[in-house]
């Protein structure tokens, strides 16, 4: 009995330490974002002052007006929305069907094929850049939206995550539907996928964010400003404007806003998806 108050005090102290660590990490993460927002609200002359100042002497939206007045940024925004949405839809379709096949069917070479999928998780994307670019050249997809989309539509990591989740879905539900005359495809669409909404939402959101932020592949496969995505377009802004830091930071903030909106709207689904995946689909 006397040990209980001591145990509780230790637990409270541990929670306080964890909270302080979380706050410190949050501050470290937020500082660059705060600096970008404050810099974007400064007049251009203040961005290069020495010593540097956090707060602007004069708050102005001139950098945002200048960036939004350029025609290219609307092309980049539309391309990013289309590319990220298309990649997310394809990843959900391809990864869910492949994962369900690995989880529920037995065929010769299944183990070797799944091992090949897992090996794809370990291969760095940079190693595949040259063969992927040669493939896009062969099919005439360089500097086109589909040249950006298709190489990103296959994510072995998502296949593995969904396969682990499907392994935890009760098979009795599917067996009952099969006994009632439903086909395997109908069982997948009507029973398995509705039960998998949390993990599908998490996979979709992570894929959307990753695709939206992807710079390397769109930078390599696109050339014209009309085909660029926002990260690639941001690099051209830096190159053309030189040291106009306010406009660069304004572009960064505008590019991050859609992701912030997506996260705020769907953060509950992200947490639920991670929790369900961690529990093996239970």
Coordinates of C-alpha atoms in Angstrom, one line a residue:
X1 CA 0.0 0.0 0.0
X2 CA 2.6 2.7 0.8
X3 CA 4.2 2.1 -2.6
X4 CA 1.2 3.3 -4.5
X5 CA 1.7 7.1 -4.0
X6 CA 5.3 6.8 -5.0
X7 CA 4.4 4.8 -8.1
X8 CA 1.8 7.5 -9.0
X9 CA 4.3 10.3 -8.5
X10 CA 6.8 8.5 -10.7
X11 CA 4.2 8.1 -13.4
X12 CA 3.3 11.8 -13.2
X13 CA 6.9 12.8 -13.4
X14 CA 7.4 10.5 -16.4
X15 CA 4.4 12.0 -18.1
X16 CA 5.7 15.5 -17.4
X17 CA 9.1 14.6 -18.9
X18 CA 7.4 13.2 -22.0
X19 CA 5.2 16.3 -22.4
X20 CA 8.3 18.6 -22.2
X21 CA 10.1 16.5 -24.8
X22 CA 7.0 16.7 -27.1
X23 CA 6.7 20.4 -26.6
X24 CA 10.4 20.9 -27.4
X25 CA 10.1 18.8 -30.6
X26 CA 7.0 20.8 -31.5
X27 CA 8.9 24.1 -31.1
X28 CA 11.8 22.8 -33.2
X29 CA 9.4 21.7 -35.9
X30 CA 7.4 24.9 -35.9
X31 CA 10.3 27.4 -35.9
X32 CA 11.1 27.1 -39.6
X33 CA 7.4 27.5 -40.5
X34 CA 7.0 30.5 -38.3
X35 CA 10.1 32.0 -39.8
X36 CA 8.8 31.4 -43.3
X37 CA 5.4 33.1 -42.5
X38 CA 7.0 36.1 -40.9
X39 CA 9.5 36.5 -43.7
X40 CA 6.8 36.4 -46.3
X41 CA 5.1 39.3 -44.5
X42 CA 8.2 41.5 -44.6
X43 CA 9.0 44.1 -47.3
X44 CA 11.8 42.7 -49.5
X45 CA 14.3 45.2 -48.1
X46 CA 13.9 43.8 -44.6
X47 CA 14.7 40.2 -45.5
X48 CA 18.4 40.8 -45.9
X49 CA 19.0 43.1 -43.0
X50 CA 21.8 42.3 -40.6
X51 CA 21.2 41.4 -37.8
X52 CA 18.2 39.4 -38.8
X53 CA 14.8 40.2 -37.2
X54 CA 12.0 37.8 -36.5
X55 CA 9.2 40.3 -36.5
X56 CA 8.7 42.6 -39.5
X57 CA 8.7 46.3 -38.9
X58 CA 6.0 46.7 -41.5
X59 CA 3.6 43.9 -42.3
X60 CA 2.8 43.7 -46.0
X61 CA 1.2 41.1 -48.3
X62 CA 3.2 42.4 -51.3
X63 CA 5.1 39.2 -51.7
X64 CA 1.8 37.2 -51.9
X65 CA 0.3 39.6 -54.4
X66 CA 3.5 39.3 -56.5
X67 CA 3.5 35.5 -56.4
X68 CA -0.2 35.1 -57.1
X69 CA 0.0 37.5 -60.0
X70 CA 2.3 35.1 -61.9
X71 CA 0.4 32.9 -64.3
X72 CA 2.7 29.9 -63.7
X73 CA 1.8 29.3 -60.1
X74 CA -1.8 28.5 -61.1
X75 CA -0.5 25.8 -63.5
X76 CA 1.7 24.4 -60.8
X77 CA -1.1 24.3 -58.3
X78 CA -3.5 22.6 -60.8
X79 CA -0.8 20.1 -61.7
X80 CA 0.0 19.3 -58.1
X81 CA -3.7 18.8 -57.3
X82 CA -4.3 16.5 -60.3
X83 CA -1.0 14.6 -59.8
X84 CA -1.4 14.0 -56.1
X85 CA -5.1 13.0 -56.5
X86 CA -4.4 10.6 -59.4
X87 CA -1.5 9.0 -57.7
X88 CA -3.5 8.5 -54.5
X89 CA -6.4 6.9 -56.4
X90 CA -4.1 4.6 -58.3
X91 CA -2.1 3.6 -55.2
X92 CA -5.3 2.8 -53.3
X93 CA -6.7 0.7 -56.1
X94 CA -3.5 -1.2 -57.0
X95 CA -2.2 -1.6 -53.5
X96 CA -5.5 -2.8 -52.0
X97 CA -6.1 -5.3 -54.7
X98 CA -2.5 -6.6 -54.6
X99 CA -2.6 -6.8 -50.8
X100 CA -5.9 -8.6 -50.8
X101 CA -4.6 -11.1 -53.3
X102 CA -1.5 -11.8 -51.1
X103 CA -3.7 -12.1 -48.0
X104 CA -6.5 -14.3 -49.2
X105 CA -5.3 -16.4 -52.2
X106 CA -2.8 -19.2 -52.4
X107 CA -0.8 -19.8 -55.6
X108 CA 2.5 -21.1 -56.8
X109 CA 5.3 -18.5 -56.3
X110 CA 3.2 -16.4 -53.8
X111 CA 6.0 -16.3 -51.3
X112 CA 8.7 -15.3 -53.8
X113 CA 6.4 -12.7 -55.3
X114 CA 5.7 -11.2 -51.9
X115 CA 9.4 -11.2 -51.1
X116 CA 10.0 -9.3 -54.3
X117 CA 7.4 -6.7 -53.1
X118 CA 9.1 -6.4 -49.8
X119 CA 12.5 -6.0 -51.6
X120 CA 10.9 -3.0 -53.4
X121 CA 10.5 -1.3 -50.0
X122 CA 14.3 -1.5 -49.5
X123 CA 15.3 -0.1 -52.9
X124 CA 16.0 3.6 -52.8
X125 CA 14.0 5.6 -55.3
X126 CA 17.1 7.3 -56.6
X127 CA 18.4 4.0 -58.0
X128 CA 15.3 3.7 -60.3
X129 CA 15.5 7.2 -61.7
X130 CA 17.5 6.3 -64.8
X131 CA 15.5 3.2 -65.9
X132 CA 12.2 5.0 -65.1
X133 CA 13.2 8.0 -67.2
X134 CA 14.3 5.7 -70.1
X135 CA 10.9 4.0 -69.8
X136 CA 9.0 7.3 -70.0
X137 CA 11.1 8.3 -73.0
X138 CA 10.2 5.0 -74.7
X139 CA 6.5 5.6 -74.2
X140 CA 6.6 9.3 -75.0
X141 CA 5.5 10.4 -71.6
X142 CA 8.3 12.9 -70.8
X143 CA 7.0 16.3 -69.8
X144 CA 3.4 15.0 -69.5
X145 CA 1.2 14.6 -66.4
X146 CA 1.1 10.8 -66.8
X147 CA 4.9 10.7 -66.9
X148 CA 4.8 12.2 -63.4
X149 CA 1.9 10.0 -62.2
X150 CA 2.6 6.5 -63.4
X151 CA 6.0 5.9 -61.8
X152 CA 4.6 6.9 -58.4
X153 CA 1.5 4.8 -58.6
X154 CA 3.2 1.6 -57.3
X155 CA 4.2 1.7 -53.6
X156 CA 5.4 -1.6 -52.2
X157 CA 5.2 -0.2 -48.6
X158 CA 1.5 0.4 -48.9
X159 CA 0.9 -3.1 -50.3
X160 CA 2.6 -4.5 -47.2
X161 CA 0.7 -2.2 -44.8
X162 CA -2.7 -3.2 -46.4
X163 CA -1.7 -6.9 -46.5
X164 CA -1.0 -6.9 -42.8
X165 CA -4.4 -5.2 -42.1
X166 CA -6.3 -7.6 -44.4
X167 CA -4.7 -10.5 -42.5
X168 CA -6.5 -9.3 -39.4
X169 CA -10.0 -9.0 -41.0
X170 CA -12.2 -11.9 -39.9
X171 CA -12.5 -14.5 -42.6
X172 CA -15.8 -15.7 -41.4
X173 CA -17.5 -12.6 -42.9
X174 CA -16.1 -13.4 -46.3
X175 CA -16.9 -17.1 -46.1
X176 CA -20.5 -16.3 -45.2
X177 CA -20.8 -14.0 -48.2
X178 CA -19.2 -16.7 -50.5
X179 CA -21.7 -19.3 -49.3
X180 CA -24.5 -16.9 -50.2
X181 CA -23.3 -16.8 -53.8
X182 CA -21.2 -13.6 -53.8
X183 CA -18.0 -13.7 -55.9
X184 CA -14.6 -12.9 -54.6
X185 CA -14.5 -9.5 -56.3
X186 CA -17.9 -8.5 -54.8
X187 CA -16.7 -9.7 -51.3
X188 CA -13.7 -7.5 -51.7
X189 CA -15.7 -4.3 -52.7
X190 CA -18.7 -4.8 -50.5
X191 CA -17.2 -6.3 -47.3
X192 CA -13.4 -6.0 -47.0
X193 CA -13.0 -2.4 -48.3
X194 CA -15.8 -0.9 -46.1
X195 CA -14.2 -2.6 -43.0
X196 CA -10.8 -1.1 -44.1
X197 CA -11.8 2.6 -44.3
X198 CA -9.5 3.7 -41.4
X199 CA -6.3 2.2 -42.9
X200 CA -7.3 3.2 -46.5
X201 CA -7.8 6.8 -45.3
X202 CA -4.4 6.8 -43.7
X203 CA -2.7 5.3 -46.7
X204 CA -4.5 7.8 -49.0
X205 CA -3.5 10.8 -46.9
X206 CA 0.1 9.7 -46.6
X207 CA 0.3 9.0 -50.3
X208 CA -1.2 12.4 -51.2
X209 CA 1.2 14.3 -48.9
X210 CA 4.2 12.4 -50.2
X211 CA 3.2 12.9 -53.8
X212 CA 2.5 16.6 -53.2
X213 CA 6.0 17.1 -51.7
X214 CA 7.8 15.0 -54.2
X215 CA 10.5 17.1 -56.0
X216 CA 13.1 14.8 -57.6
X217 CA 11.0 12.8 -60.1
X218 CA 8.8 15.7 -61.3
X219 CA 11.9 17.8 -61.6
X220 CA 13.6 15.2 -63.9
X221 CA 10.6 14.3 -66.0
X222 CA 9.1 17.8 -66.6
X223 CA 10.7 20.6 -68.6
X224 CA 8.0 23.2 -69.5
X225 CA 6.5 25.5 -66.8
X226 CA 3.0 24.3 -67.8
X227 CA 3.9 20.7 -66.7
X228 CA 5.7 21.5 -63.4
X229 CA 4.3 20.8 -60.0
X230 CA 4.5 23.2 -57.1
X231 CA 7.8 21.9 -55.6
X232 CA 9.5 22.1 -59.0
X233 CA 8.0 25.5 -59.7
X234 CA 9.3 26.8 -56.4
X235 CA 12.8 25.9 -57.5
X236 CA 12.3 28.0 -60.7
X237 CA 11.0 30.9 -58.5
X238 CA 14.2 30.7 -56.5
X239 CA 16.3 30.7 -59.6
X240 CA 14.5 33.6 -61.4
X241 CA 14.0 35.9 -58.4
X242 CA 17.4 35.3 -56.9
X243 CA 17.5 36.7 -53.4
X244 CA 13.9 37.9 -53.2
X245 CA 13.3 35.9 -50.0
X246 CA 9.9 37.3 -49.2
X247 CA 8.5 36.0 -52.5
X248 CA 10.2 32.7 -52.0
X249 CA 8.8 32.3 -48.5
X250 CA 5.3 33.3 -49.7
X251 CA 5.5 30.6 -52.4
X252 CA 6.5 28.1 -49.7
X253 CA 3.6 29.1 -47.5
X254 CA 1.1 28.9 -50.3
X255 CA 2.4 25.4 -51.3
X256 CA 2.1 24.2 -47.7
X257 CA -1.5 25.5 -47.2
X258 CA -3.3 22.6 -49.0
X259 CA -1.4 20.0 -47.0
X260 CA -2.2 21.8 -43.8
X261 CA -5.9 21.9 -44.7
X262 CA -5.8 18.2 -45.6
X263 CA -4.2 17.3 -42.3
X264 CA -6.6 19.4 -40.2
X265 CA -9.6 17.9 -42.0
X266 CA -8.5 14.3 -41.9
X267 CA -6.2 14.0 -38.8
X268 CA -8.8 11.8 -37.1
X269 CA -8.6 9.3 -40.0
X270 CA -4.8 9.4 -39.8
X271 CA -4.7 8.5 -36.1
X272 CA -7.3 5.8 -36.5
X273 CA -5.5 4.3 -39.5
X274 CA -2.2 4.2 -37.7
X275 CA -3.9 2.7 -34.6
X276 CA -5.7 0.0 -36.6
X277 CA -2.6 -0.9 -38.6
X278 CA -0.5 -1.2 -35.4
X279 CA -3.1 -3.6 -34.0
X280 CA -2.9 -5.9 -37.0
X281 CA -6.3 -5.0 -38.3
X282 CA -8.3 -5.6 -35.1

